[in-house]
Coordinates of C-alpha atoms in Angstrom, one line a residue:
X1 CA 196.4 -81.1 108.0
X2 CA 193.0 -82.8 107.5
X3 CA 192.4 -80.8 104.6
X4 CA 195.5 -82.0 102.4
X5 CA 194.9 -85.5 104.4
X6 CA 191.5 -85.1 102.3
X7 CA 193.1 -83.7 99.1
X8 CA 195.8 -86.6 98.9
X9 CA 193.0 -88.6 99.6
X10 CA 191.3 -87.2 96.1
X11 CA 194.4 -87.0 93.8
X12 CA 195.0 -90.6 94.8
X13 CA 191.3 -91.8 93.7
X14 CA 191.5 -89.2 90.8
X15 CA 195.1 -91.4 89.8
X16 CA 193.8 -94.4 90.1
X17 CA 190.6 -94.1 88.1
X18 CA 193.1 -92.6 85.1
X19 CA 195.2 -95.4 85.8
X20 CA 192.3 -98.0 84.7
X21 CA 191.1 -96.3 82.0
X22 CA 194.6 -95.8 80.6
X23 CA 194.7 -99.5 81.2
X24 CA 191.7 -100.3 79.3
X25 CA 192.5 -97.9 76.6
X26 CA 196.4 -99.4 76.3
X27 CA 194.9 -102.9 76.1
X28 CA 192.1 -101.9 72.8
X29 CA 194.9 -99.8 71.3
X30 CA 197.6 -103.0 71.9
X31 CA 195.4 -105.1 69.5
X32 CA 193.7 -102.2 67.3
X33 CA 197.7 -102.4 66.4
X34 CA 198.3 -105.8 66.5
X35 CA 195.1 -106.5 64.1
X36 CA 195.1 -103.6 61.4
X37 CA 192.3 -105.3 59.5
X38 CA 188.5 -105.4 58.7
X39 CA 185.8 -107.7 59.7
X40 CA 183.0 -109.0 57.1
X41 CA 180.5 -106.4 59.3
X42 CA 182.6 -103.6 58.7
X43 CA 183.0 -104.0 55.4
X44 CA 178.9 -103.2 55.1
X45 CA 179.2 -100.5 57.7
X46 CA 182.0 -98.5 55.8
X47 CA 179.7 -98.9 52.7
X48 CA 177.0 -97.2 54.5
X49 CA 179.5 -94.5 55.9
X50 CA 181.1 -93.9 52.2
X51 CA 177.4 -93.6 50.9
X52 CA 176.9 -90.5 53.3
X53 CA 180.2 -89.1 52.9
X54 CA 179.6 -89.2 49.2
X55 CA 176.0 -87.8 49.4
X56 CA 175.1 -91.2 47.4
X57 CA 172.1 -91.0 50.0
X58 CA 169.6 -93.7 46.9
X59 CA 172.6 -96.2 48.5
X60 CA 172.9 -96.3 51.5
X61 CA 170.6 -100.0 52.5
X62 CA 172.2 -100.9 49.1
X63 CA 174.6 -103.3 50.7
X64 CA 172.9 -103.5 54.0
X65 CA 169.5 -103.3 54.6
X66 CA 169.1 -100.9 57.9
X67 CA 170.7 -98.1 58.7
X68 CA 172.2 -98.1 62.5
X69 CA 174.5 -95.2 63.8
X70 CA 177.8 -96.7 63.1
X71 CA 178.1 -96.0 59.5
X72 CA 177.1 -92.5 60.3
X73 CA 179.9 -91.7 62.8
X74 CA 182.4 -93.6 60.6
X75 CA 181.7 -90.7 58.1
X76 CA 182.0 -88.1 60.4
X77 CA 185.6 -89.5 62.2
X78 CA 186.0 -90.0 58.2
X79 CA 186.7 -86.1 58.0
X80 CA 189.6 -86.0 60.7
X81 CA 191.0 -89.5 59.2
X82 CA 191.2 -89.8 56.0
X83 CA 191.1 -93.9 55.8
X84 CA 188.5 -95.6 55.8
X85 CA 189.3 -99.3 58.1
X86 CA 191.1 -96.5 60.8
X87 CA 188.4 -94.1 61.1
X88 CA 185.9 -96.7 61.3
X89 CA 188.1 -98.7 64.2
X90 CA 188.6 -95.7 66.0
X91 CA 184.9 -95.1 66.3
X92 CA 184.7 -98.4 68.1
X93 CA 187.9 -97.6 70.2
X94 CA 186.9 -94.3 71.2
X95 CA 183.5 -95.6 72.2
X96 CA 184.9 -99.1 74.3
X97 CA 187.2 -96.6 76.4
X98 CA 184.6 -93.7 76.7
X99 CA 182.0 -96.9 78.4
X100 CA 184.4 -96.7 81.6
X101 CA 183.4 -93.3 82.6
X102 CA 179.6 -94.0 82.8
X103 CA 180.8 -97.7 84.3
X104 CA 182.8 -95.7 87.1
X105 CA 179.4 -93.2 88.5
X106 CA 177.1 -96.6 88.2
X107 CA 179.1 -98.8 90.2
X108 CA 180.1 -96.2 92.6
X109 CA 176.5 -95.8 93.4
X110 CA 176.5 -98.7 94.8
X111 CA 180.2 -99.7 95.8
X112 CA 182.9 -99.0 97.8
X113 CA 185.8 -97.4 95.6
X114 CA 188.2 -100.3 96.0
X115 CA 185.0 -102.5 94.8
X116 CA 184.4 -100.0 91.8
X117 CA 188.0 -99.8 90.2
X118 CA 188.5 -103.4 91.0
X119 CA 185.1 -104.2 88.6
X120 CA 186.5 -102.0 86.2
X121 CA 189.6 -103.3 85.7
X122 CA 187.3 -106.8 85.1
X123 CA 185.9 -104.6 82.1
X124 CA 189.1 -103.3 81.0
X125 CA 190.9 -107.4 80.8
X126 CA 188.0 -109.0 79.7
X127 CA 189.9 -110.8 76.6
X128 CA 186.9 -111.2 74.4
X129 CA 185.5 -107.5 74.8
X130 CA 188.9 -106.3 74.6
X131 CA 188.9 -107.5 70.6
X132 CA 186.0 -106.7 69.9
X133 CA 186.7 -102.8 70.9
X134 CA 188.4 -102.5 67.6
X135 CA 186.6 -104.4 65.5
X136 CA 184.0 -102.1 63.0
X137 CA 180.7 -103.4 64.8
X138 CA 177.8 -101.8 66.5
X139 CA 178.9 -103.0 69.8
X140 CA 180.3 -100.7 71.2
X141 CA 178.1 -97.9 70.7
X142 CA 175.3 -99.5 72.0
X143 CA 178.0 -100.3 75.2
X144 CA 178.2 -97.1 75.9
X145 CA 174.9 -95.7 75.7
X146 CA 173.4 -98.8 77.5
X147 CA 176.3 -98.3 80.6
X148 CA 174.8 -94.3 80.4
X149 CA 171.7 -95.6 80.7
X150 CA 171.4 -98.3 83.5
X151 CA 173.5 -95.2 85.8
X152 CA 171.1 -92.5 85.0
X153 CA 168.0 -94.8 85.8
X154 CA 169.4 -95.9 88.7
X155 CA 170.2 -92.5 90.1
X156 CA 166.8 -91.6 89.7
X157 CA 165.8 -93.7 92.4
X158 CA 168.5 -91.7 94.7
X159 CA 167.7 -88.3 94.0
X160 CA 164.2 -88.8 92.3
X161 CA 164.7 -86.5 89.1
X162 CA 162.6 -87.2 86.7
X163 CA 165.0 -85.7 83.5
X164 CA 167.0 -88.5 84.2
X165 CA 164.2 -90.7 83.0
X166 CA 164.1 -89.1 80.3
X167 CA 167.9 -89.1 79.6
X168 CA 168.1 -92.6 80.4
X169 CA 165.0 -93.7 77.7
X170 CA 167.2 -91.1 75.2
X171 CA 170.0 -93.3 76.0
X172 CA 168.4 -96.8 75.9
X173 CA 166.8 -95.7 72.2
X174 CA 170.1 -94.6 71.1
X175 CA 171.6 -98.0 72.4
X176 CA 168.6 -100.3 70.8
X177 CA 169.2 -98.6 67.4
X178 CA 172.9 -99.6 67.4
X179 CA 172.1 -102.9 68.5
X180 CA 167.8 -104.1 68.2
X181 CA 168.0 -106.0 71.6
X182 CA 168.8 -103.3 73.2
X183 CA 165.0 -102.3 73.3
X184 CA 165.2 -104.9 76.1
X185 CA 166.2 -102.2 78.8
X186 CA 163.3 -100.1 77.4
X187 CA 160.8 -102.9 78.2
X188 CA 161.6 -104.0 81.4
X189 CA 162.2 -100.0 82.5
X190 CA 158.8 -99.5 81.2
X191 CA 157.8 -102.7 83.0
X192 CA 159.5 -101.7 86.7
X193 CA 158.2 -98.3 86.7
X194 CA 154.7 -99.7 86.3
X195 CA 155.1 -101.7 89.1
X196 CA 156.4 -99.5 91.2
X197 CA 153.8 -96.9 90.3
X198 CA 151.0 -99.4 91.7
X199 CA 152.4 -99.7 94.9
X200 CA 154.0 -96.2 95.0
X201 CA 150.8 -95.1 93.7
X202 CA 152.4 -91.9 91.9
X203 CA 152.2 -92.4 88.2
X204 CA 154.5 -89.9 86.9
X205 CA 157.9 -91.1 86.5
X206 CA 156.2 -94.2 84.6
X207 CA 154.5 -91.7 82.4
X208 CA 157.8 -89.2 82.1
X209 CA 159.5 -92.4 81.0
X210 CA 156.3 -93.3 78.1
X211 CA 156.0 -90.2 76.8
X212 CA 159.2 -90.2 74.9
X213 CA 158.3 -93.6 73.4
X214 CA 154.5 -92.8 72.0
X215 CA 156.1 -89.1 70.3
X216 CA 158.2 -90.7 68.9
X217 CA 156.3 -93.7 67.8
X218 CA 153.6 -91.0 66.1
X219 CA 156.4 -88.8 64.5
X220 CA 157.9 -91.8 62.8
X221 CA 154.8 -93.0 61.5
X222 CA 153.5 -89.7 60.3
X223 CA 156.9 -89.2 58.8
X224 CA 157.2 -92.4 57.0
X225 CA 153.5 -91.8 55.6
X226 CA 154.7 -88.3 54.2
X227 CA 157.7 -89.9 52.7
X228 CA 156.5 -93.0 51.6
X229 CA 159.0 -95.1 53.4
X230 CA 158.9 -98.3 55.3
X231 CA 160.3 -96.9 58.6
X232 CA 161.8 -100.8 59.3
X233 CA 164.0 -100.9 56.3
X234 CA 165.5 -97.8 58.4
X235 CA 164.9 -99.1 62.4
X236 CA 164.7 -102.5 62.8
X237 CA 162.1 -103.4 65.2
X238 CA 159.9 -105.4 62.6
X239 CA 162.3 -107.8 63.2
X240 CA 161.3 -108.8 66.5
X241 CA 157.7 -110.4 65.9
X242 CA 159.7 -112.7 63.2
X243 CA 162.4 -113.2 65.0
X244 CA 159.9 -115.1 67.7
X245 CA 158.3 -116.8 64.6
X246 CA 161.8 -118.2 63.2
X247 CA 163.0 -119.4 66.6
X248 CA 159.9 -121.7 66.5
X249 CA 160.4 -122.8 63.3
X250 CA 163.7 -123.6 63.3
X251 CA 163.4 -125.3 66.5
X252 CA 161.1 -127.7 64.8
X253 CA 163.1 -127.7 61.3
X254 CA 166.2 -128.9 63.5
X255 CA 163.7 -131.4 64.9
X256 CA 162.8 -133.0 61.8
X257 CA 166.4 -133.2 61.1
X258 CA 167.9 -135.1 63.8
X259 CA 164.9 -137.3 63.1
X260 CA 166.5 -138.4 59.5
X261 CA 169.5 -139.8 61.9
X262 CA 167.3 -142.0 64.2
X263 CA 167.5 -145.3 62.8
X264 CA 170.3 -147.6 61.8
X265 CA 170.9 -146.9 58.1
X266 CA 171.8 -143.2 58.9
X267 CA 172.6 -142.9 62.0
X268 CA 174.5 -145.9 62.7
X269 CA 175.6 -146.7 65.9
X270 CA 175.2 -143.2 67.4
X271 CA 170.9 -143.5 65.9
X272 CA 170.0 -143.9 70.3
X273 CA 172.1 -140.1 70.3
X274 CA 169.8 -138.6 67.7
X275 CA 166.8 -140.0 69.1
X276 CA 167.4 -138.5 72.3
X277 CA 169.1 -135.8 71.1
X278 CA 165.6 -134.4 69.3
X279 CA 163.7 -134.3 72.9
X280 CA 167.2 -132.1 74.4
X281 CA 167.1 -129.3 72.6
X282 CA 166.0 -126.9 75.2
X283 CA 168.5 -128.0 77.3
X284 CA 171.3 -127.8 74.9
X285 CA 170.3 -124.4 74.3
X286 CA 170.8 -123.5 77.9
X287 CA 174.3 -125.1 78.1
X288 CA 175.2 -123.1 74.8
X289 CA 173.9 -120.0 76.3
X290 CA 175.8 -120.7 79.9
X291 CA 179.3 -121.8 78.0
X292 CA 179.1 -118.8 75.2
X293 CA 178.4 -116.5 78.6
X294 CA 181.5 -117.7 81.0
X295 CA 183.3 -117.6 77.7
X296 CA 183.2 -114.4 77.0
X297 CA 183.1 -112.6 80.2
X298 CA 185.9 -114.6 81.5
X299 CA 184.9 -117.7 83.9
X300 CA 186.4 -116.5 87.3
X301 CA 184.5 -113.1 86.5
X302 CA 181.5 -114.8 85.6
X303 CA 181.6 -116.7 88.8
X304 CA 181.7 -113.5 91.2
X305 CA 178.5 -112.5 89.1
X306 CA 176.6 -115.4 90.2
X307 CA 178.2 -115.2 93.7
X308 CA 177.7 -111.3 93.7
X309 CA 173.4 -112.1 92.8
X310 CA 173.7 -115.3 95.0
X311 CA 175.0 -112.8 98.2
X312 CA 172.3 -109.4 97.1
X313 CA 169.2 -111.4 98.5
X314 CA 168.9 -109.4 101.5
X315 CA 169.8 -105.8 99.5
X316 CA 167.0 -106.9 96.9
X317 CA 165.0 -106.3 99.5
X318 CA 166.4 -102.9 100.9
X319 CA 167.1 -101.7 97.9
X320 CA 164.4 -102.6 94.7
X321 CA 167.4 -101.1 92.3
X322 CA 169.2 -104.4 92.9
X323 CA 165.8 -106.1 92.0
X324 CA 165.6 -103.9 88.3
X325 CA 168.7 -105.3 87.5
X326 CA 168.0 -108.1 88.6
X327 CA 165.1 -108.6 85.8
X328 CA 167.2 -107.0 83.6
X329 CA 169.9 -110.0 83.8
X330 CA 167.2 -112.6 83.7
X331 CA 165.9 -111.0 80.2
X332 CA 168.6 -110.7 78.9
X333 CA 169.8 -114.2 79.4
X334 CA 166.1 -115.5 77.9
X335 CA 166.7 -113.4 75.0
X336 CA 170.2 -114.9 74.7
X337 CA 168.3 -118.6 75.0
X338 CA 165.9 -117.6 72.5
X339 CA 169.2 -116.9 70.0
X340 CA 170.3 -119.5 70.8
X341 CA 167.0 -122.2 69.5
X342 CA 167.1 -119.4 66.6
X343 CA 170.4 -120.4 65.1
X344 CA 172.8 -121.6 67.8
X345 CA 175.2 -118.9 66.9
X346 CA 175.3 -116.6 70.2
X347 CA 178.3 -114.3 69.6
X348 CA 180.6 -113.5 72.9
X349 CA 179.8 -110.1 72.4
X350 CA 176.1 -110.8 72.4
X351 CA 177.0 -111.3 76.2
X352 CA 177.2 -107.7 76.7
X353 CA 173.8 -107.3 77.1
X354 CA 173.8 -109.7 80.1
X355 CA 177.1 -107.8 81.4
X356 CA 176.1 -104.5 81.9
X357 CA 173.1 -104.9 84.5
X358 CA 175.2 -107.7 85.9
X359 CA 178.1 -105.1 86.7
X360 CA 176.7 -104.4 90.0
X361 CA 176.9 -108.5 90.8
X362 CA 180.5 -108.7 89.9
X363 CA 180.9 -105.7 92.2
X364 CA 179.5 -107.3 95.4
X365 CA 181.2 -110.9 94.0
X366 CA 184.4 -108.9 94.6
X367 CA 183.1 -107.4 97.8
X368 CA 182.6 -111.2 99.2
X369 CA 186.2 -112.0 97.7
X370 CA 187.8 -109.0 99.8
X371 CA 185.7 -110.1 103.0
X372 CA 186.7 -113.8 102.3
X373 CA 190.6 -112.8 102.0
X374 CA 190.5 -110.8 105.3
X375 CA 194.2 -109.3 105.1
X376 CA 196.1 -106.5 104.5
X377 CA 197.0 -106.3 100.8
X378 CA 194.2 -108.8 99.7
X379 CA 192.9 -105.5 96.8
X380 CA 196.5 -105.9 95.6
X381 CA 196.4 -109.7 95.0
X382 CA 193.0 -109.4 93.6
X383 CA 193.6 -106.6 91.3
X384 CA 197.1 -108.3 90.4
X385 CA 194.6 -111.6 89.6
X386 CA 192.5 -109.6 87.6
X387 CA 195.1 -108.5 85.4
X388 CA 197.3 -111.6 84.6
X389 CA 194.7 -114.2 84.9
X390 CA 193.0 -113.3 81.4
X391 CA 196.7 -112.1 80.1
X392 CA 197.1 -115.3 77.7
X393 CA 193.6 -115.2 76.1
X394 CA 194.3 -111.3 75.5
X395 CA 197.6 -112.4 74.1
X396 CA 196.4 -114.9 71.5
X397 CA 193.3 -112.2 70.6
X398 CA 196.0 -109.4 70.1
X399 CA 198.7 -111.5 67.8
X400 CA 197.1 -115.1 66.8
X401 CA 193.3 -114.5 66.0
X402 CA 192.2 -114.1 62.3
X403 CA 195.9 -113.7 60.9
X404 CA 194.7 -114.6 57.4
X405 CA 193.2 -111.4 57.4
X406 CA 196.4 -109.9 56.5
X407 CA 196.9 -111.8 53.4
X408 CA 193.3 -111.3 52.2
X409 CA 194.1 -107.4 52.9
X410 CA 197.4 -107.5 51.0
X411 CA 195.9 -109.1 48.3
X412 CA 193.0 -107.0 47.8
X413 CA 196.0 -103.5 48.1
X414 CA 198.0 -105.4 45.0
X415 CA 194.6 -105.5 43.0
X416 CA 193.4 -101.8 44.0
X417 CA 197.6 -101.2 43.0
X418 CA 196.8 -103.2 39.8
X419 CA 193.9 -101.6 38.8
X420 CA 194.8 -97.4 39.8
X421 CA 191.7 -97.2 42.1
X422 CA 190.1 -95.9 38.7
X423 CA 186.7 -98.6 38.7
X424 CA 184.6 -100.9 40.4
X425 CA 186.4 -103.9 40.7
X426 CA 184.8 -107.4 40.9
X427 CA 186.6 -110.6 42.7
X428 CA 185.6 -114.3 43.0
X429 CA 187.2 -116.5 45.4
X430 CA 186.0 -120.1 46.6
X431 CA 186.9 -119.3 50.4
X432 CA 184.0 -117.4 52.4
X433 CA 186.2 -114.0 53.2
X434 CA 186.0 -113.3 49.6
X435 CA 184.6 -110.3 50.1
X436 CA 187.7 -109.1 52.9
X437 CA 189.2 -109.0 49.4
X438 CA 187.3 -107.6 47.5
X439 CA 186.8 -104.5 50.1
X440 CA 190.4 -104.0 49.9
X441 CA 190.5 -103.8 46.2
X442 CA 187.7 -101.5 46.2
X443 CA 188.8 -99.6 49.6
X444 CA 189.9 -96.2 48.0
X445 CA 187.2 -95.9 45.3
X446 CA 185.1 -93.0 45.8
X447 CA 181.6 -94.7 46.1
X448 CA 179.8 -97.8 47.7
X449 CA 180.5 -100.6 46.2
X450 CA 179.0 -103.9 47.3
X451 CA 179.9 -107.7 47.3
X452 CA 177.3 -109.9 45.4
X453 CA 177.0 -113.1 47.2
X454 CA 177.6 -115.1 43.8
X455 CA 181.3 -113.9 43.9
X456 CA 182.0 -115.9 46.4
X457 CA 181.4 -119.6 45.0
X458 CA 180.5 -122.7 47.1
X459 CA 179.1 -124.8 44.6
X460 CA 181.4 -126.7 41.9
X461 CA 183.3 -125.0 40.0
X462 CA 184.6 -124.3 35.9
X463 CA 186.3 -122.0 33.8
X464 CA 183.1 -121.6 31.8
X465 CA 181.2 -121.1 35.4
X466 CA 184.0 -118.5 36.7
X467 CA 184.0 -116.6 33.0
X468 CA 180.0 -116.4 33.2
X469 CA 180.3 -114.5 36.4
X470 CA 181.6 -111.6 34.6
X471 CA 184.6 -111.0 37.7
X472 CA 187.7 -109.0 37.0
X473 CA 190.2 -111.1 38.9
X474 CA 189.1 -114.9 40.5
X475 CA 191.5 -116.4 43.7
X476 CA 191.7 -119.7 44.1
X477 CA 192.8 -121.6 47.5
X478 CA 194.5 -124.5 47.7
X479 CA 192.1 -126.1 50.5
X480 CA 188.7 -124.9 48.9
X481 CA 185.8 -127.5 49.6
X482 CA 185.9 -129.3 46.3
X483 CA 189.6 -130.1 45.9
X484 CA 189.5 -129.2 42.3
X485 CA 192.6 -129.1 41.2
X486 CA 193.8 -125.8 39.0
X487 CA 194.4 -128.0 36.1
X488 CA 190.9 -129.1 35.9
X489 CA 189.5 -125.8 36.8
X490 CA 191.4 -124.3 33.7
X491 CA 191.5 -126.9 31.2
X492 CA 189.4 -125.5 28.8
X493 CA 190.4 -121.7 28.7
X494 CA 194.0 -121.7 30.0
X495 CA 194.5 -118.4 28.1
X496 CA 192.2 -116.3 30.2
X497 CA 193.2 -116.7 33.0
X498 CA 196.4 -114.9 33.7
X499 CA 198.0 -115.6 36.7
X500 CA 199.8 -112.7 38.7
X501 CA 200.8 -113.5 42.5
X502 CA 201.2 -116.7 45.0
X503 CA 200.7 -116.1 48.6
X504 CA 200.7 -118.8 51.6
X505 CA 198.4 -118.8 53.9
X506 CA 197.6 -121.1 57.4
X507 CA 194.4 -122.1 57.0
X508 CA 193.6 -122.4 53.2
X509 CA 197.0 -123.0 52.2
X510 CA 198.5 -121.7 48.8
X511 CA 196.6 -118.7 47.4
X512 CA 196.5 -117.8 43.7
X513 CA 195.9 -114.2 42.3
X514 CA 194.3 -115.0 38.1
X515 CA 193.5 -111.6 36.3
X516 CA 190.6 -112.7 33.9
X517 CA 190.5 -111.9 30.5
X518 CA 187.1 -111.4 28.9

């Protein structure tokens, strides 16, 4: 009896583990459907991937400068899905849903199983990281491999194998190549074992870990020399020493800016704003950096984060795994700060790199949640909670977000229909998803083909300016920044420009489809 007590016991975990991944996995396929489209990154990601499948190897930092493992697996899935936006969404779907499975053996190192699917489901509703699990971006890659990771790390320091180490540093490399500050769980591992070594005073799981690093520093350089190649153009780490440079000058560019808006004659009668404003900086950074982070994982999940570190004081000390990540969540959010003073643009999904050594947090937040509760079906509720809180947000991602995408994408099919998918076709536009077009017209050629920045045209325009371009086909939008009307715009040579299609769209209003005539 206690033996199918203990095999019910199984099935039922076993059941409910499926259960959220299925979750998870209905949820990224719900708006893979709902938003069969490409974002700008992809388009330079598929145009890396078509470069390999083509063996057009001269081209492939043609349109992007380094080469990260995303374009690489797009043209393998490429070979078992013959289109090009699909195969490269499904690498990002199948890598978003495969994350849960290295999500489920971390946190059940350290949690309850109630607490472990309960912090899973957070991962599988969290509305922001739920879109981007179809988009064509690095992302999730470097989830996956970072999730692999953090678990084999930590269950070093439970069964004290140093492979792992070595698998984890494999993983972490992988990660940082799909996404460059990843390398930040390679330094503060690096960092951690150090310590520890000192007090431990046994040096060789810091030197397992550093091996890897210094071969594979020494083959890349010897390689490079061999082959004449800048190894950054390839693997972006150059990028990091400027990237600490920029942030400093920028901060100080911005400065000087908000200076100009000081007095009276510019600033008028918000000039006091300004003035202050130039001495705040740092801290408006922090409150970009804190509303971009409860944005994106969801406030009422980032709350049992900060209650989940907030209540680990005492298992810090018992347990210095809890303190690695820990530091890990504190780097992470400085590098996310430093983004920030760079160019105020922190993504949601550069949050991920906060969330992942801050899943243990959100597990004991939960744990503090259940004790808090104190009845019977108090799991149910909060699991129920964790589903239909976030439901609206994942609505609007799945049916409202982008939808001029599909015009730009039908218009770029009627050109590529136009045309025969026989050349390289060239399209101007005045709106800045220009080149969403011009991927579409260009989708089924069989070669890279890259956007030129000029196509797209911010500056005032002309007939004689568009005609000097040397495009095939030029849109214009109704609500373009100049307000030029069409009239104006063709004045001069009404005759080569041949108008083909209308199409409406929300946010730049009437779209017109001219075939140019050189």
């Amino acid at each position: 009896m206690e033996e199918i007590n203990k095999k019910f016991e199984f099935d039922k975990k076993a059941l409910l583990l499926l259960f959220v991944i299925f979750f998870g996995f209905a949820l990224r396929c719900l708006t893979f459907y709902f938003n069969p489209f490409i974002n700008p990154d992809g388009v330079l990601y598929v145009n890396q991937a078509k470069a390999i499948y083509f063996k057009k190897y001269n081209l492939i930092t043609s349109c992007y400068s380094y080469l990260s493992p995303c374009p690489l697996l797009i043209a393998f899935f490429y070979l078992f899905i013959p289109n090009w936006v699909i195969a490269a969404k499904s690498v990002s779907l199948f890598f978003a849903t495969l994350s849960f499975i290295p999500l489920y053996f971390l946190l059940k190192e350290f949690l309850n199983t109630n607490e472990t699917y309960l912090t899973m489901l957070t991962w599988a509703c969290m509305p922001h990281f739920v879109y981007h699990s179809q988009q064509v971006i690095r992302d999730p890659i470097f989830w996956f491999f970072s999730i692999l990771g953090l678990f084999l790390f930590a269950k070093y320091f439970r069964i004290k194998k140093v492979s792992l180490l070595l698998l984890s540093f494999i993983c972490f490399l992988i990660g940082s190549w799909a996404r460059i500050e990843g390398i930040l769980y390679i330094a503060v591992s690096c960092i951690f074992l150090f310590i520890i070594s000192i007090k431990d005073h046994n040096w060789r799981a810091f030197f397992f870990f550093l091996v890897p690093i210094i071969f594979i520093l020494l083959v890349g350089i010897v390689l490079a020399k061999f082959q004449h190649k800048d190894i950054s153009k390839l693997v972006p780490y150059g990028r990091i020493l400027n990237r600490v440079n920029y942030t400093v000058k920028r901060y100080n560019e911005l400065r000087n800016v908000l200076k100009k808006f000081d007095s009276i004659e510019t600033g008028g009668k918000f000039r006091f704003f300004f003035k202050d404003a130039r001495y705040l900086l740092w801290w408006i950074a922090i409150g970009t950096v804190i509303r971009n982070l409860f944005r994106a994982i969801f406030l009422p999940f980032g709350i049992l984060i900060f209650w989940g570190i907030f209540k680990s004081s005492h298992l810090i000390k018992q347990n210095k795994i809890f303190l690695y990540f820990l530091s890990l969540s504190i780097g992470a959010i400085l590098i996310l700060y430093a983004q920030a003073l760079y160019n105020w643009a922190v993504s949601t999904r550069y949050i991920a790199l906060f969330l992942f050594p801050s899943f243990v947090f959100l597990g004991l937040g939960i744990r503090e949640l259940i004790k808090k509760l104190s009845f019977k079906y108090s799991t149910a509720l909060i699991a129920c909670l964790i589903v239909f809180l976030p439901m609206k947000k994942l609505v609007i991602n799945m049916t409202e977000k982008n939808r001029d995408y599909f015009t730009y994408k039908e218009i770029g099919r009627y050109i590529a229909k136009n045309e025969g998918y026989k050349r390289k076709i060239k399209v101007a536009g005045t709106f800045k998803r220009i080149n969403i077009v011009h991927f579409y017209a260009n989708e089924n050629y069989p070669g890279v083909v890259c956007f030129d920045r000029k196509f797209f045209i911010s500056n005032k325009i002309s007939a004689d300016f568009i005609l000097k371009l040397g495009c095939d086909y030029f849109i214009w939008d109704e609500k373009h920044s100049y307000k030029i009307s069409l009239q104006e715009i063709l004045k001069n040579s009404p005759k080569k420009f041949i108008e083909l299609n209308r199409w409406k769209t929300k946010k730049l209003g009437e779209m017109i489809l001219y075939y140019i005539k050189l």
